[in-house]
Coordinates of C-alpha atoms in Angstrom, one line a residue:
M107 CA 0.0 0.0 0.0
T108 CA 1.3 3.5 -0.9
T109 CA 1.7 5.7 2.2
R110 CA -0.9 8.4 2.2
T111 CA -0.6 11.9 3.7
G112 CA -2.8 12.7 6.6
F113 CA -4.1 16.2 7.4
V114 CA -4.3 17.2 11.0
I115 CA -5.9 20.1 12.8
D116 CA -6.4 21.1 16.5
T117 CA -9.4 23.5 16.9
G118 CA -9.1 23.7 20.6
L119 CA -11.9 24.4 23.1
H120 CA -15.4 25.2 21.7
S121 CA -19.1 24.7 22.5
G122 CA -21.0 21.6 21.6
P123 CA -22.8 23.1 18.6
E124 CA -19.6 24.6 17.3
N125 CA -17.8 21.2 17.5
I126 CA -20.8 19.4 15.9
R127 CA -20.7 22.0 13.0
L128 CA -17.1 21.2 12.4
D129 CA -17.8 17.4 12.6
S130 CA -20.5 17.7 10.0
A131 CA -18.4 19.8 7.7
Q132 CA -15.5 17.2 8.0
W133 CA -18.0 14.4 7.3
R134 CA -19.3 16.1 4.2
E135 CA -15.8 16.8 2.9
A136 CA -14.9 13.1 3.4
Q137 CA -18.0 11.9 1.5
E138 CA -17.4 14.3 -1.4
A139 CA -13.7 13.5 -1.9
D140 CA -12.8 11.6 -5.0
A141 CA -9.6 10.0 -3.6
P142 CA -8.7 8.3 -0.3
I143 CA -7.9 11.0 2.3
C144 CA -7.3 10.8 6.0
H145 CA -8.2 13.9 8.1
V146 CA -7.9 14.2 11.9
R147 CA -9.3 17.0 14.0
F148 CA -8.4 17.2 17.7
H149 CA -10.6 19.3 19.9
R150 CA -12.2 19.8 23.3
Y151 CA -15.7 20.5 24.5
R152 CA -17.2 23.0 26.9
P153 CA -19.6 21.0 29.1
T154 CA -21.8 19.1 26.6
V155 CA -24.0 15.9 26.4
S156 CA -23.3 14.3 23.1
L157 CA -26.1 11.9 21.9
G158 CA -25.5 9.2 19.4
A159 CA -26.9 9.6 16.0
F160 CA -29.9 7.4 16.6
E161 CA -30.8 8.3 20.2
T162 CA -33.6 10.5 21.5
A163 CA -33.1 13.1 24.2
G164 CA -35.9 11.6 26.4
H165 CA -34.1 8.3 26.5
A166 CA -30.6 9.6 27.1
L167 CA -30.4 12.8 29.0
R168 CA -31.9 15.1 31.7
A169 CA -32.7 18.1 29.6
E170 CA -33.9 20.3 32.5
Y171 CA -30.7 19.8 34.4
C172 CA -28.6 20.4 31.4
R173 CA -30.4 23.7 30.6
D174 CA -30.1 24.8 34.3
Q175 CA -26.4 24.1 34.3
G176 CA -25.6 25.5 30.9
I177 CA -24.6 22.2 29.5
D178 CA -24.9 22.0 25.7
M179 CA -27.0 19.2 24.2
V180 CA -26.0 18.0 20.8
Q181 CA -26.5 15.0 18.5
R182 CA -23.3 13.8 16.9
V183 CA -22.7 12.2 13.5
S184 CA -21.6 8.8 14.8
G185 CA -23.7 6.2 16.5
G186 CA -23.4 4.7 20.0
A187 CA -24.6 5.9 23.3
A188 CA -24.7 9.3 24.9
V189 CA -21.5 10.6 26.6
Y190 CA -20.7 13.6 28.8
L191 CA -17.9 15.8 27.4
D192 CA -16.0 18.6 29.1
P193 CA -12.6 20.4 28.8
D194 CA -10.9 17.5 30.7
Q195 CA -11.2 15.2 27.7
L196 CA -9.1 15.2 24.6
C197 CA -11.5 14.5 21.7
W198 CA -10.8 13.5 18.1
T199 CA -12.7 13.2 14.8
L200 CA -11.0 11.0 12.2
T201 CA -12.4 10.7 8.7
L202 CA -11.4 8.4 5.9
S203 CA -12.6 9.1 2.3
R204 CA -13.2 5.9 0.3
P205 CA -12.8 3.6 3.3
S206 CA -12.7 0.5 1.0
A207 CA -9.2 1.7 -0.1
W208 CA -8.1 0.7 3.4
G209 CA -9.6 -2.8 3.1
K210 CA -13.2 -4.1 3.3
K211 CA -14.2 -4.0 7.0
N212 CA -17.4 -4.1 9.0
I213 CA -18.1 -1.7 11.9
M214 CA -16.7 -3.9 14.6
E215 CA -13.5 -4.4 12.6
W216 CA -13.1 -0.7 12.1
L217 CA -13.7 0.0 15.8
A218 CA -11.1 -2.6 16.7
L219 CA -8.6 -1.2 14.2
L220 CA -9.0 2.5 15.0
G221 CA -9.4 1.8 18.7
G222 CA -6.2 -0.2 18.5
G223 CA -4.4 2.8 17.0
V224 CA -5.3 4.8 20.2
V225 CA -4.0 1.9 22.3
K226 CA -0.7 1.9 20.4
G227 CA -0.3 5.6 21.0
L228 CA -1.0 5.2 24.7
Q229 CA 1.4 2.4 25.0
G230 CA 4.1 4.8 23.7
L231 CA 3.3 6.9 26.8
G232 CA 3.8 3.9 29.1
V233 CA 0.0 3.4 29.5
N234 CA -0.7 -0.3 28.9
A235 CA -4.3 0.0 27.8
I236 CA -6.2 -2.5 25.8
F237 CA -9.1 -2.3 23.4
A238 CA -12.3 -3.7 25.0
P239 CA -15.0 -4.5 22.4
P240 CA -17.2 -3.1 21.2
N241 CA -15.8 0.4 21.5
D242 CA -13.9 1.1 24.8
I243 CA -10.2 1.5 25.7
E244 CA -9.5 0.2 29.2
L245 CA -6.7 -0.1 31.7
A246 CA -7.1 -2.8 34.3
G247 CA -10.8 -3.1 33.6
R248 CA -11.5 0.7 33.9
K249 CA -12.5 2.8 30.9
L250 CA -10.0 5.4 29.7
A251 CA -11.4 6.2 26.3
S252 CA -14.2 5.3 23.9
G253 CA -14.9 5.7 20.2
F254 CA -17.9 5.7 17.9
I255 CA -18.3 5.1 14.1
A256 CA -20.3 6.5 11.2
L257 CA -19.9 4.6 8.0
S258 CA -21.1 5.0 4.4
D259 CA -19.9 3.6 1.1
S260 CA -18.0 6.9 0.5
A261 CA -16.6 7.8 3.9
L262 CA -15.9 6.7 7.5
L263 CA -15.9 8.8 10.6
F264 CA -14.4 7.7 13.9
Q265 CA -14.7 10.0 16.9
G266 CA -14.0 9.6 20.5
S267 CA -12.6 11.0 23.7
L268 CA -9.7 10.3 26.0
L269 CA -10.1 11.0 29.7
L270 CA -7.6 13.5 31.1
D271 CA -9.7 13.8 34.2
H272 CA -13.4 12.9 34.9
D273 CA -16.3 14.8 36.4
T274 CA -18.4 11.8 37.4
E275 CA -21.1 13.7 39.4
T276 CA -22.0 15.9 36.5
M277 CA -22.0 13.0 34.0
M278 CA -24.3 10.9 36.2
T279 CA -26.7 13.7 36.6
A280 CA -26.7 14.9 33.0
L281 CA -27.3 11.4 31.5
R282 CA -30.7 10.0 32.2
V283 CA -29.6 6.3 32.3
P284 CA -26.0 5.6 33.0
T285 CA -24.7 4.1 29.7
E286 CA -21.4 2.8 31.0
K287 CA -21.3 -1.0 30.9
L288 CA -21.2 -1.7 34.6
T289 CA -20.6 -5.4 35.4
P290 CA -23.6 -7.5 36.5
D291 CA -21.8 -8.4 39.7
G292 CA -23.3 -5.4 41.5
V293 CA -23.4 -1.6 41.3
R294 CA -20.0 -0.3 41.8
S295 CA -19.5 3.4 42.1
A296 CA -19.5 5.0 38.6
R297 CA -16.2 6.7 39.3
G298 CA -14.6 3.3 39.9
R299 CA -15.5 2.3 36.4
F300 CA -13.2 4.9 34.9
T301 CA -9.6 5.8 35.0
T302 CA -7.9 8.9 33.7
L303 CA -4.4 9.9 32.5
R304 CA -4.2 12.0 35.7
D305 CA -4.9 8.8 37.8
E306 CA -2.1 7.1 35.9
G307 CA 0.3 9.9 36.5
V308 CA 0.5 11.0 32.9
A309 CA 0.8 14.8 32.6
A310 CA 1.7 15.1 28.9
E311 CA 0.7 18.3 27.0
P312 CA -2.1 17.9 24.5
A313 CA 0.3 18.2 21.6
V314 CA 2.3 15.3 22.9
L315 CA -0.8 13.2 23.4
E316 CA -2.0 14.0 19.9
W317 CA 1.4 13.0 18.5
H318 CA 1.3 9.6 20.2
V319 CA -2.3 8.9 19.0
L320 CA -1.4 9.9 15.5
T321 CA 1.6 7.6 15.6
G322 CA -0.7 4.7 16.5
W323 CA -3.0 5.4 13.6
A324 CA -0.2 6.1 11.2
E325 CA 1.2 2.6 11.7
L326 CA -2.1 0.8 11.3
L327 CA -3.5 2.9 8.4
D328 CA -0.1 3.4 6.6
V329 CA -0.7 7.2 6.8
E330 CA 2.0 9.9 7.2
F331 CA 0.6 12.7 9.3
G332 CA 2.9 15.4 8.1
K333 CA 0.6 18.3 7.4
R334 CA -1.3 20.5 9.9
V335 CA -3.9 22.9 8.7
E336 CA -5.5 25.9 10.4
L337 CA -9.1 27.2 10.3
K338 CA -10.2 30.8 10.4
S339 CA -12.3 31.8 13.4
E340 CA -15.4 32.3 11.3
E341 CA -15.1 28.7 10.0
I342 CA -15.4 27.5 13.6
T343 CA -18.2 29.7 14.9
G344 CA -20.2 30.1 11.7
D345 CA -24.0 30.0 11.9
A346 CA -25.1 29.9 15.5
N347 CA -28.2 27.9 14.6
H348 CA -28.1 24.2 15.7
A349 CA -30.8 21.6 15.6
P350 CA -31.5 20.2 19.1
P351 CA -31.3 16.5 19.7
A352 CA -34.3 14.4 18.8
G353 CA -37.2 14.6 21.2
N354 CA -38.9 12.7 24.0
W355 CA -40.9 9.6 23.1
D356 CA -42.5 9.5 26.6
A357 CA -44.4 12.7 25.7
E358 CA -46.4 10.7 23.1
L359 CA -47.3 7.5 24.9
N360 CA -51.0 8.0 24.0
F361 CA -50.2 7.7 20.3
W362 CA -47.6 5.0 20.1
Y363 CA -47.0 1.5 21.4
Q364 CA -43.4 1.3 22.6
A365 CA -41.0 -1.4 23.6
L366 CA -37.3 -1.9 24.3
V367 CA -34.7 -4.7 23.7
K368 CA -31.4 -4.8 25.6
T369 CA -28.7 -6.1 23.2
P370 CA -24.9 -6.3 23.5
G371 CA -24.8 -3.4 21.0
G372 CA -27.0 -1.1 23.0
V373 CA -30.6 -0.6 24.0
L374 CA -32.9 -0.7 21.0
Y375 CA -36.2 1.3 21.3
V376 CA -39.1 0.5 19.0
R377 CA -42.4 2.3 18.7
V378 CA -45.4 1.7 16.4
R379 CA -48.7 3.4 15.5
L380 CA -51.4 1.0 14.4
S381 CA -54.6 1.5 12.5
E382 CA -57.8 1.7 14.5
S383 CA -58.5 -1.9 13.9
G384 CA -55.0 -2.8 15.0
D385 CA -54.2 -4.9 11.9
T386 CA -51.9 -2.5 10.0
L387 CA -48.7 -0.7 10.9
Q388 CA -49.3 2.9 10.2
Q389 CA -45.9 4.2 11.4
V390 CA -42.7 2.6 12.8
E391 CA -39.7 4.3 14.4
F392 CA -36.4 3.0 15.9
A393 CA -34.0 4.7 18.3
G394 CA -31.1 3.7 20.6
G395 CA -27.4 3.9 21.3
M396 CA -26.6 1.6 18.3
Q397 CA -23.8 1.7 15.7
L398 CA -25.0 0.5 12.3
Y399 CA -24.5 0.8 8.5
P400 CA -25.7 2.6 6.6
A401 CA -26.6 5.6 8.7
Y402 CA -30.1 5.9 7.1
L403 CA -30.9 2.2 7.7
F404 CA -33.5 2.9 10.5
I405 CA -35.2 5.5 8.3
S406 CA -35.3 3.2 5.3
L407 CA -36.7 0.4 7.4
S408 CA -39.4 2.7 8.9
S409 CA -40.5 3.7 5.5
W410 CA -40.4 0.1 4.2
L411 CA -42.7 -1.0 7.1
A412 CA -45.2 1.8 7.0
R413 CA -48.7 0.6 6.1
T414 CA -47.7 -3.0 6.3
P415 CA -50.4 -5.4 7.5
V416 CA -49.3 -6.9 10.9
A417 CA -49.8 -10.4 9.5
W418 CA -47.2 -9.7 6.8
L419 CA -44.6 -8.2 9.2
D420 CA -42.1 -11.1 9.3
E421 CA -42.2 -11.5 5.6
R422 CA -41.6 -7.8 5.0
L423 CA -38.7 -7.7 7.4
D424 CA -37.0 -10.7 5.8
E425 CA -37.5 -9.0 2.4
F426 CA -36.0 -5.7 3.6
F427 CA -32.8 -7.3 5.0
R428 CA -32.4 -9.4 1.8
V429 CA -32.6 -6.3 -0.4
Y430 CA -30.7 -3.7 1.7
P431 CA -27.0 -4.1 2.6
H432 CA -26.6 -3.7 6.3
D433 CA -24.1 -4.0 9.2
L434 CA -25.5 -4.1 12.7
A435 CA -22.8 -3.8 15.4
G436 CA -23.6 -5.9 18.5
F437 CA -27.3 -6.5 17.6
T438 CA -29.2 -8.5 15.0
T439 CA -32.2 -8.5 12.7
E440 CA -33.8 -10.9 15.2
D441 CA -33.5 -8.2 17.9
I442 CA -35.3 -5.7 15.6
Q443 CA -38.0 -8.3 15.0
H444 CA -38.3 -9.0 18.7
G445 CA -38.7 -5.3 19.5
L446 CA -41.4 -4.9 16.9
R447 CA -43.3 -7.9 18.3
L448 CA -43.0 -6.5 21.9
A449 CA -44.4 -3.2 20.7
L450 CA -47.3 -4.9 18.9
D451 CA -48.0 -6.9 22.0
R452 CA -49.0 -3.6 23.7
Y453 CA -52.1 -3.5 21.6
A454 CA -53.3 -6.9 22.9
Q455 CA -52.2 -6.1 26.4
Q456 CA -54.3 -2.9 26.4
A457 CA -57.4 -5.0 25.6
Q458 CA -56.5 -7.9 27.9
F459 CA -56.2 -5.7 31.0
A460 CA -58.6 -2.9 29.9
L461 CA -55.9 -0.3 30.0
T462 CA -55.4 3.1 28.5
H463 CA -52.9 3.5 25.7
E464 CA -50.4 5.1 28.1
Q465 CA -51.0 2.5 30.8
A466 CA -50.2 -0.3 28.3
N467 CA -46.8 1.2 27.7
T468 CA -45.9 0.9 31.4
L469 CA -46.0 -2.9 31.4
M470 CA -42.9 -5.0 31.1
V471 CA -43.9 -8.5 30.2
H472 CA -41.2 -11.1 30.5
A473 CA -42.2 -14.4 29.0
P474 CA -39.4 -16.9 28.0
S475 CA -42.0 -18.8 25.9
P476 CA -44.7 -17.1 23.7
L477 CA -47.3 -16.4 26.3
A478 CA -49.9 -13.6 26.3
A479 CA -49.7 -11.2 29.2
A480 CA -53.1 -12.2 30.4
D481 CA -52.0 -15.9 30.5
V482 CA -49.0 -15.0 32.5
A483 CA -51.2 -13.1 35.0
R484 CA -53.6 -16.1 35.2
A485 CA -50.7 -18.4 36.1
A486 CA -49.1 -16.0 38.7
S487 CA -48.9 -17.4 42.2
V488 CA -46.4 -14.8 43.6
M489 CA -46.2 -11.0 43.8
L490 CA -42.9 -9.1 44.2
V491 CA -43.1 -5.6 45.7
P492 CA -40.2 -3.1 45.8
Y493 CA -39.3 -1.8 49.2
C494 CA -38.8 1.7 47.9
A495 CA -42.6 2.0 47.3
K496 CA -43.2 1.7 51.1
P497 CA -43.2 5.1 53.1
S498 CA -39.8 6.0 54.5
W499 CA -41.4 6.2 58.0
C500 CA -42.8 2.7 57.8
K501 CA -40.9 0.2 60.1
W502 CA -41.6 -2.4 57.4
R503 CA -39.9 -0.5 54.6
H504 CA -36.7 -2.5 54.8
R505 CA -38.4 -5.7 55.9
D506 CA -40.2 -8.5 54.0
G507 CA -43.8 -8.2 55.0
C508 CA -46.6 -5.7 55.4
P509 CA -49.3 -5.3 58.2
D510 CA -51.8 -3.9 55.6
C511 CA -52.5 -0.8 57.7
G512 CA -54.2 0.9 54.8
M513 CA -51.8 3.9 54.9
C514 CA -49.9 3.3 51.6
E515 CA -50.2 1.8 48.2
V516 CA -48.1 -1.3 49.1
G517 CA -50.7 -2.2 51.6
E518 CA -53.3 -2.3 48.8
A519 CA -50.9 -4.5 46.7
Y520 CA -50.6 -6.9 49.6
R521 CA -54.4 -7.0 50.1
L522 CA -55.0 -7.8 46.5
A523 CA -52.4 -10.6 46.5
R524 CA -53.7 -12.1 49.8
E525 CA -57.3 -12.1 48.5
R526 CA -56.0 -14.5 45.8
G527 CA -53.9 -16.6 48.2
M528 CA -50.7 -15.4 46.6
R529 CA -47.3 -15.3 48.3
V530 CA -46.0 -11.7 48.6
V531 CA -42.4 -10.8 48.9
T532 CA -41.0 -7.3 49.5
I533 CA -37.7 -7.1 47.7
T534 CA -35.3 -5.3 50.0
N535 CA -32.1 -5.2 47.8
F536 CA -30.7 -6.6 44.6
E537 CA -29.2 -9.7 46.2
H538 CA -32.6 -10.4 47.7
L539 CA -34.2 -10.2 44.3
Q540 CA -31.6 -12.7 42.9
Q541 CA -32.1 -15.0 45.8
T542 CA -35.9 -14.8 45.6
L543 CA -35.9 -15.5 41.8
G544 CA -33.6 -18.5 42.4
E545 CA -36.0 -19.9 45.0
L546 CA -39.0 -19.3 42.7
R547 CA -37.2 -21.2 39.9
A548 CA -36.3 -24.1 42.2
Q549 CA -40.0 -24.3 43.3
D550 CA -41.2 -24.4 39.7
T551 CA -43.2 -21.2 40.2
P552 CA -45.4 -20.9 37.0
A553 CA -45.4 -17.1 36.9
Y554 CA -45.4 -14.0 39.0
V555 CA -46.4 -10.3 39.0
G556 CA -44.3 -7.5 40.3
M557 CA -43.4 -3.8 40.2
C558 CA -40.1 -2.1 39.4
C559 CA -39.1 1.1 37.6
R560 CA -38.2 0.8 33.9
H561 CA -34.6 1.9 34.5
F562 CA -34.1 -0.9 37.0
Y563 CA -35.6 -3.4 34.5
L564 CA -33.4 -2.1 31.8
K565 CA -30.2 -2.4 33.8
R566 CA -31.1 -5.7 35.6
E567 CA -32.9 -7.4 32.8
Y568 CA -30.4 -10.3 32.8
A569 CA -31.6 -11.3 36.3
F570 CA -35.2 -11.7 35.2
R571 CA -34.1 -13.4 32.0
E572 CA -31.8 -15.9 33.8
A573 CA -34.6 -16.8 36.2
G574 CA -36.7 -18.0 33.2
I575 CA -40.0 -17.4 34.9
P576 CA -42.9 -15.6 33.1
A577 CA -43.7 -12.3 34.7
V578 CA -45.9 -9.2 34.3
L579 CA -43.9 -6.2 35.7
M580 CA -45.5 -2.8 36.2
D581 CA -43.6 0.4 36.1
I582 CA -43.4 2.5 39.2
T583 CA -43.2 6.3 39.2
G584 CA -42.2 9.2 41.5
S585 CA -38.9 9.4 43.3
N586 CA -37.0 6.4 42.0
C587 CA -33.3 5.9 42.7
Y588 CA -32.3 6.3 39.0
E589 CA -33.8 9.8 38.8
L590 CA -32.2 10.8 42.1
Q591 CA -28.8 9.3 41.2
Q592 CA -28.9 7.0 44.3
E593 CA -28.4 3.6 42.6
D594 CA -25.7 2.5 45.0
L595 CA -28.1 3.1 48.0
A596 CA -30.9 1.3 46.3
Y597 CA -28.6 -1.7 45.5
A598 CA -27.8 -1.9 49.2
G599 CA -31.4 -1.5 50.3
K600 CA -30.8 2.0 51.8
F601 CA -32.6 4.2 49.4
Q602 CA -34.9 6.6 51.4
A603 CA -37.2 8.4 48.9
Q604 CA -40.6 6.9 48.2
A605 CA -41.7 5.6 44.7
R606 CA -45.3 5.3 43.7
L607 CA -47.3 2.3 42.5
D608 CA -50.0 2.9 39.8
L609 CA -52.8 1.3 41.7
D610 CA -55.2 1.5 38.7
V611 CA -52.9 -0.6 36.5
L612 CA -52.2 -3.0 39.4
R613 CA -55.9 -3.5 40.1
R614 CA -56.6 -4.1 36.4
V615 CA -53.8 -6.6 36.1
M616 CA -54.8 -8.4 39.3
K617 CA -58.3 -8.9 38.0
R618 CA -56.8 -11.5 35.7
V619 CA -55.1 -13.4 38.6
P620 CA -57.4 -16.1 39.9
P621 CA -57.3 -17.4 43.5
V622 CA -54.4 -19.8 44.1
A623 CA -55.6 -22.8 46.1
G624 CA -53.4 -23.6 49.1
K625 CA -51.2 -20.6 48.7
A626 CA -51.1 -17.8 51.2
D627 CA -48.6 -15.2 52.5

């Protein structure tokens, strides 16, 4: 391969919208180039939440907090999950025109190659980091950097950030659901999931860091970074207008049926609008912290499925993925199909439990085998209740049990369960949940009903899945630990604020639960 010249620029510290403007211009330039060109821009951000290309603001960030704190909110060119960026991170945007000239690679291969270049550069500084798929760079199991891809036939964009230091508190408050891939062994403090160059005793100047990273890429891409270019100030600031990130799906729950699927490549969100008769897909939308090719794949799939009879869904999906070239990083076409089916199930669940449109979207039905939600409820012999829904003043808050004094919603849940002879368990911490699910599995429990917040289910879905027991779970509202950034306390069973049960939904679900002979709390 002939060594190619790489163009390098450092635009310094700028706002989120200004950096996104420069990313977009660099991306367009790469797509329009007739020959293979490598262009790297180093930069830093004023406090900013950067959403992946396919995310919505409602899923990923706390907009009110960001506005109050003056934190920019932007949607970047590349996919992946939301990140918090600030001046203590060295960021880069690398573009390759005509990426096939560097060899045919899929998204995961590009992430490994370009992430490996950053690793090589860090090793030159004595930092023995490794690339941790799908897109992180770690040192001793702690994240030091991450990268994200946008890929088309004409260009590739790889952008990421290297932690010089880390403002964990702001990150955890600005992001709605922590996106860092915490291990399932328990909630460790978020700060313990990261390391920084400062932690590692590396105090190199930005220009030195840039040189080492460029050296890593130069070796792997066979590029000679020998030319630095400069921009005029007006090219950086430009037009002040900037489109805000995509909106909040939760504001439209009365019009769409929604579902989510947790995959190794990120959380996939799906929503559908049905005809009045429920037999035709009027509209379909997808979102999530995914990385995929081509960038317009979700838009094309949404258009393809519009006005599709529900009975033809599987056939139409198969046809689309046969016709359209695609690359899904860490998730599959089966995940997309599963998400669509879960969203469509909302229509049936609304009728089965006599719920409103919005109420149907609060259910989380976990059924290892194809079972209707009403059938799961009919088979349920156990109810699981979260301790955080008990009042903070109640002496039973952190204990398994309830005197049914009539002074809180949990008492009503216990009453409804006891009327049906069900066993009721107050889950007091995460280990207690795992222990209880293990006991239910050992006892061949046919099904159960329960309550938990959507954030908890999303993060701990593996525990419900591994138990393998059908369940109808109902979302809780109010002061949950994820909104108040007190996950560690909740994990240990020490969270103090009170969440709320939706008693109307609970009563409607429980109408489907028949008495269980010989079972009592």
